[in-house]
mmCIF file with all atom_site columns, C-alpha atoms in Angstrom:
data_model
loop_
_atom_site.group_PDB
_atom_site.id
_atom_site.type_symbol
_atom_site.label_atom_id
_atom_site.label_alt_id
_atom_site.label_comp_id
_atom_site.label_asym_id
_atom_site.label_entity_id
_atom_site.label_seq_id
_atom_site.pdbx_PDB_ins_code
_atom_site.Cartn_x
_atom_site.Cartn_y
_atom_site.Cartn_z
_atom_site.occupancy
_atom_site.B_iso_or_equiv
_atom_site.pdbx_formal_charge
_atom_site.auth_seq_id
_atom_site.auth_comp_id
_atom_site.auth_asym_id
_atom_site.auth_atom_id
_atom_site.pdbx_PDB_model_num
ATOM 1   C CA . UNK A 1 1   ? 138.153 103.875 98.468  1.00 0.00 ? 1   UNK A CA 1
ATOM 2   C CA . UNK A 1 2   ? 138.109 106.012 95.453  1.00 0.00 ? 2   UNK A CA 1
ATOM 3   C CA . UNK A 1 3   ? 134.288 105.432 95.387  1.00 0.00 ? 3   UNK A CA 1
ATOM 4   C CA . UNK A 1 4   ? 133.820 106.772 98.988  1.00 0.00 ? 4   UNK A CA 1
ATOM 5   C CA . UNK A 1 5   ? 136.003 109.578 98.376  1.00 0.00 ? 5   UNK A CA 1
ATOM 6   C CA . UNK A 1 6   ? 134.099 110.642 95.347  1.00 0.00 ? 6   UNK A CA 1
ATOM 7   C CA . UNK A 1 7   ? 130.661 110.396 97.307  1.00 0.00 ? 7   UNK A CA 1
ATOM 8   C CA . UNK A 1 8   ? 132.094 112.511 100.130 1.00 0.00 ? 8   UNK A CA 1
ATOM 9   C CA . UNK A 1 9   ? 132.916 115.117 97.499  1.00 0.00 ? 9   UNK A CA 1
ATOM 10  C CA . UNK A 1 10  ? 129.726 114.953 95.783  1.00 0.00 ? 10  UNK A CA 1
ATOM 11  C CA . UNK A 1 11  ? 127.934 115.545 99.017  1.00 0.00 ? 11  UNK A CA 1
ATOM 12  C CA . UNK A 1 12  ? 130.203 118.249 100.264 1.00 0.00 ? 12  UNK A CA 1
ATOM 13  C CA . UNK A 1 13  ? 129.538 120.198 96.967  1.00 0.00 ? 13  UNK A CA 1
ATOM 14  C CA . UNK A 1 14  ? 125.751 119.631 97.321  1.00 0.00 ? 14  UNK A CA 1
ATOM 15  C CA . UNK A 1 15  ? 125.852 121.075 100.801 1.00 0.00 ? 15  UNK A CA 1
ATOM 16  C CA . UNK A 1 16  ? 127.649 123.893 99.597  1.00 0.00 ? 16  UNK A CA 1
ATOM 17  C CA . UNK A 1 17  ? 125.445 124.750 96.883  1.00 0.00 ? 17  UNK A CA 1
ATOM 18  C CA . UNK A 1 18  ? 122.342 124.241 99.082  1.00 0.00 ? 18  UNK A CA 1
ATOM 19  C CA . UNK A 1 19  ? 123.785 126.548 101.704 1.00 0.00 ? 19  UNK A CA 1
ATOM 20  C CA . UNK A 1 20  ? 123.926 129.438 99.013  1.00 0.00 ? 20  UNK A CA 1
ATOM 21  C CA . UNK A 1 21  ? 120.194 129.171 98.704  1.00 0.00 ? 21  UNK A CA 1
ATOM 22  C CA . UNK A 1 22  ? 119.124 128.240 102.372 1.00 0.00 ? 22  UNK A CA 1
ATOM 23  C CA . UNK A 1 23  ? 120.556 128.034 105.780 1.00 0.00 ? 23  UNK A CA 1
ATOM 24  C CA . UNK A 1 24  ? 118.918 124.849 106.919 1.00 0.00 ? 24  UNK A CA 1
ATOM 25  C CA . UNK A 1 25  ? 121.375 122.467 106.884 1.00 0.00 ? 25  UNK A CA 1
ATOM 26  C CA . UNK A 1 26  ? 119.312 119.515 108.015 1.00 0.00 ? 26  UNK A CA 1
ATOM 27  C CA . UNK A 1 27  ? 116.726 120.311 105.132 1.00 0.00 ? 27  UNK A CA 1
ATOM 28  C CA . UNK A 1 28  ? 119.493 120.349 102.692 1.00 0.00 ? 28  UNK A CA 1
ATOM 29  C CA . UNK A 1 29  ? 120.914 117.091 103.642 1.00 0.00 ? 29  UNK A CA 1
ATOM 30  C CA . UNK A 1 30  ? 117.544 115.462 103.720 1.00 0.00 ? 30  UNK A CA 1
ATOM 31  C CA . UNK A 1 31  ? 116.973 116.507 100.204 1.00 0.00 ? 31  UNK A CA 1
ATOM 32  C CA . UNK A 1 32  ? 120.319 115.213 99.080  1.00 0.00 ? 32  UNK A CA 1
ATOM 33  C CA . UNK A 1 33  ? 119.722 112.005 100.682 1.00 0.00 ? 33  UNK A CA 1
ATOM 34  C CA . UNK A 1 34  ? 116.241 111.667 98.938  1.00 0.00 ? 34  UNK A CA 1
ATOM 35  C CA . UNK A 1 35  ? 117.670 112.144 95.708  1.00 0.00 ? 35  UNK A CA 1
ATOM 36  C CA . UNK A 1 36  ? 120.635 110.052 96.299  1.00 0.00 ? 36  UNK A CA 1
ATOM 37  C CA . UNK A 1 37  ? 118.406 107.139 97.281  1.00 0.00 ? 37  UNK A CA 1
ATOM 38  C CA . UNK A 1 38  ? 116.370 107.571 94.317  1.00 0.00 ? 38  UNK A CA 1
ATOM 39  C CA . UNK A 1 39  ? 118.905 108.052 91.585  1.00 0.00 ? 39  UNK A CA 1
ATOM 40  C CA . UNK A 1 40  ? 119.778 104.745 90.023  1.00 0.00 ? 40  UNK A CA 1
ATOM 41  C CA . UNK A 1 41  ? 123.436 103.304 90.446  1.00 0.00 ? 41  UNK A CA 1
ATOM 42  C CA . UNK A 1 42  ? 125.649 101.065 88.502  1.00 0.00 ? 42  UNK A CA 1
ATOM 43  C CA . UNK A 1 43  ? 123.504 98.152  88.999  1.00 0.00 ? 43  UNK A CA 1
ATOM 44  C CA . UNK A 1 44  ? 120.678 100.029 87.380  1.00 0.00 ? 44  UNK A CA 1
ATOM 45  C CA . UNK A 1 45  ? 118.533 100.092 90.408  1.00 0.00 ? 45  UNK A CA 1
ATOM 46  C CA . UNK A 1 46  ? 118.344 103.067 93.135  1.00 0.00 ? 46  UNK A CA 1
ATOM 47  C CA . UNK A 1 47  ? 119.273 101.994 96.691  1.00 0.00 ? 47  UNK A CA 1
ATOM 48  C CA . UNK A 1 48  ? 115.473 102.494 97.678  1.00 0.00 ? 48  UNK A CA 1
ATOM 49  C CA . UNK A 1 49  ? 114.467 99.948  95.038  1.00 0.00 ? 49  UNK A CA 1
ATOM 50  C CA . UNK A 1 50  ? 117.060 97.478  96.242  1.00 0.00 ? 50  UNK A CA 1
ATOM 51  C CA . UNK A 1 51  ? 116.033 97.954  99.857  1.00 0.00 ? 51  UNK A CA 1
ATOM 52  C CA . UNK A 1 52  ? 112.561 98.200  99.714  1.00 0.00 ? 52  UNK A CA 1
ATOM 53  C CA . UNK A 1 53  ? 111.649 96.919  96.484  1.00 0.00 ? 53  UNK A CA 1
ATOM 54  C CA . UNK A 1 54  ? 109.996 100.007 94.960  1.00 0.00 ? 54  UNK A CA 1
ATOM 55  C CA . UNK A 1 55  ? 111.057 103.657 94.425  1.00 0.00 ? 55  UNK A CA 1
ATOM 56  C CA . UNK A 1 56  ? 110.156 106.091 97.364  1.00 0.00 ? 56  UNK A CA 1
ATOM 57  C CA . UNK A 1 57  ? 107.403 108.724 96.914  1.00 0.00 ? 57  UNK A CA 1
ATOM 58  C CA . UNK A 1 58  ? 108.706 112.133 95.766  1.00 0.00 ? 58  UNK A CA 1
ATOM 59  C CA . UNK A 1 59  ? 107.168 115.180 94.601  1.00 0.00 ? 59  UNK A CA 1
ATOM 60  C CA . UNK A 1 60  ? 107.988 114.270 90.969  1.00 0.00 ? 60  UNK A CA 1
ATOM 61  C CA . UNK A 1 61  ? 106.409 110.780 91.460  1.00 0.00 ? 61  UNK A CA 1
ATOM 62  C CA . UNK A 1 62  ? 103.073 112.231 92.698  1.00 0.00 ? 62  UNK A CA 1
ATOM 63  C CA . UNK A 1 63  ? 102.582 114.267 89.594  1.00 0.00 ? 63  UNK A CA 1
ATOM 64  C CA . UNK A 1 64  ? 102.695 111.068 87.489  1.00 0.00 ? 64  UNK A CA 1
ATOM 65  C CA . UNK A 1 65  ? 98.893  109.902 87.620  1.00 0.00 ? 65  UNK A CA 1
ATOM 66  C CA . UNK A 1 66  ? 100.033 106.400 85.702  1.00 0.00 ? 66  UNK A CA 1
ATOM 67  C CA . UNK A 1 67  ? 102.768 105.576 88.330  1.00 0.00 ? 67  UNK A CA 1
ATOM 68  C CA . UNK A 1 68  ? 100.405 106.270 91.255  1.00 0.00 ? 68  UNK A CA 1
ATOM 69  C CA . UNK A 1 69  ? 97.664  104.235 89.735  1.00 0.00 ? 69  UNK A CA 1
ATOM 70  C CA . UNK A 1 70  ? 99.714  101.238 89.139  1.00 0.00 ? 70  UNK A CA 1
ATOM 71  C CA . UNK A 1 71  ? 101.132 101.194 92.458  1.00 0.00 ? 71  UNK A CA 1
ATOM 72  C CA . UNK A 1 72  ? 97.502  101.739 94.352  1.00 0.00 ? 72  UNK A CA 1
ATOM 73  C CA . UNK A 1 73  ? 95.492  98.440  94.345  1.00 0.00 ? 73  UNK A CA 1
ATOM 74  C CA . UNK A 1 74  ? 91.776  99.322  94.875  1.00 0.00 ? 74  UNK A CA 1
ATOM 75  C CA . UNK A 1 75  ? 89.646  96.728  96.184  1.00 0.00 ? 75  UNK A CA 1
ATOM 76  C CA . UNK A 1 76  ? 86.416  96.414  94.264  1.00 0.00 ? 76  UNK A CA 1
ATOM 77  C CA . UNK A 1 77  ? 83.316  97.654  96.090  1.00 0.00 ? 77  UNK A CA 1
ATOM 78  C CA . UNK A 1 78  ? 81.102  95.149  97.462  1.00 0.00 ? 78  UNK A CA 1
ATOM 79  C CA . UNK A 1 79  ? 77.025  96.037  97.370  1.00 0.00 ? 79  UNK A CA 1
ATOM 80  C CA . UNK A 1 80  ? 75.446  95.233  100.427 1.00 0.00 ? 80  UNK A CA 1
ATOM 81  C CA . UNK A 1 81  ? 71.718  95.096  101.281 1.00 0.00 ? 81  UNK A CA 1
ATOM 82  C CA . UNK A 1 82  ? 70.561  95.732  104.762 1.00 0.00 ? 82  UNK A CA 1
ATOM 83  C CA . UNK A 1 83  ? 67.217  94.846  106.145 1.00 0.00 ? 83  UNK A CA 1
ATOM 84  C CA . UNK A 1 84  ? 65.178  97.332  108.001 1.00 0.00 ? 84  UNK A CA 1
ATOM 85  C CA . UNK A 1 85  ? 65.976  97.220  111.934 1.00 0.00 ? 85  UNK A CA 1
ATOM 86  C CA . UNK A 1 86  ? 69.379  95.775  111.199 1.00 0.00 ? 86  UNK A CA 1
ATOM 87  C CA . UNK A 1 87  ? 72.094  96.935  113.374 1.00 0.00 ? 87  UNK A CA 1
ATOM 88  C CA . UNK A 1 88  ? 74.908  98.816  111.475 1.00 0.00 ? 88  UNK A CA 1
ATOM 89  C CA . UNK A 1 89  ? 78.181  100.596 112.106 1.00 0.00 ? 89  UNK A CA 1
ATOM 90  C CA . UNK A 1 90  ? 78.922  104.001 110.393 1.00 0.00 ? 90  UNK A CA 1
ATOM 91  C CA . UNK A 1 91  ? 82.182  105.533 109.936 1.00 0.00 ? 91  UNK A CA 1
ATOM 92  C CA . UNK A 1 92  ? 82.111  109.501 110.482 1.00 0.00 ? 92  UNK A CA 1
ATOM 93  C CA . UNK A 1 93  ? 84.902  110.690 108.427 1.00 0.00 ? 93  UNK A CA 1
ATOM 94  C CA . UNK A 1 94  ? 85.085  114.264 110.226 1.00 0.00 ? 94  UNK A CA 1
ATOM 95  C CA . UNK A 1 95  ? 85.299  113.128 113.575 1.00 0.00 ? 95  UNK A CA 1
ATOM 96  C CA . UNK A 1 96  ? 87.122  109.825 112.714 1.00 0.00 ? 96  UNK A CA 1
ATOM 97  C CA . UNK A 1 97  ? 84.948  107.797 114.623 1.00 0.00 ? 97  UNK A CA 1
ATOM 98  C CA . UNK A 1 98  ? 82.214  104.902 114.355 1.00 0.00 ? 98  UNK A CA 1
ATOM 99  C CA . UNK A 1 99  ? 78.779  105.242 115.435 1.00 0.00 ? 99  UNK A CA 1
ATOM 100 C CA . UNK A 1 100 ? 76.122  102.235 116.037 1.00 0.00 ? 100 UNK A CA 1
ATOM 101 C CA . UNK A 1 101 ? 73.096  102.711 114.262 1.00 0.00 ? 101 UNK A CA 1
ATOM 102 C CA . UNK A 1 102 ? 69.874  100.969 113.066 1.00 0.00 ? 102 UNK A CA 1
ATOM 103 C CA . UNK A 1 103 ? 68.506  100.778 109.497 1.00 0.00 ? 103 UNK A CA 1
ATOM 104 C CA . UNK A 1 104 ? 65.306  102.783 109.385 1.00 0.00 ? 104 UNK A CA 1
ATOM 105 C CA . UNK A 1 105 ? 64.080  102.519 105.634 1.00 0.00 ? 105 UNK A CA 1
#
């Protein structure tokens, strides 16, 4: 019961401190929850790691290029050769559409 009371006290202090800077209570609560869920607890792991098996992304984690590189699994590029006249599909990044086409040269 003491742990729950301490958590409520910590939460109230964080909200009061946040209200001195901003009036958006939802944003203050969301930020507090993000930090709380990413903070390691007594077991050595944060609640996010216990639930999802990995830490959630924060602005700070996005600044660490090594952490980002380790998490992203890049598929190796496969070189393909196409024959003239072969039908292909092309992805247009700007319009987010697939187009049908034919290899000309």
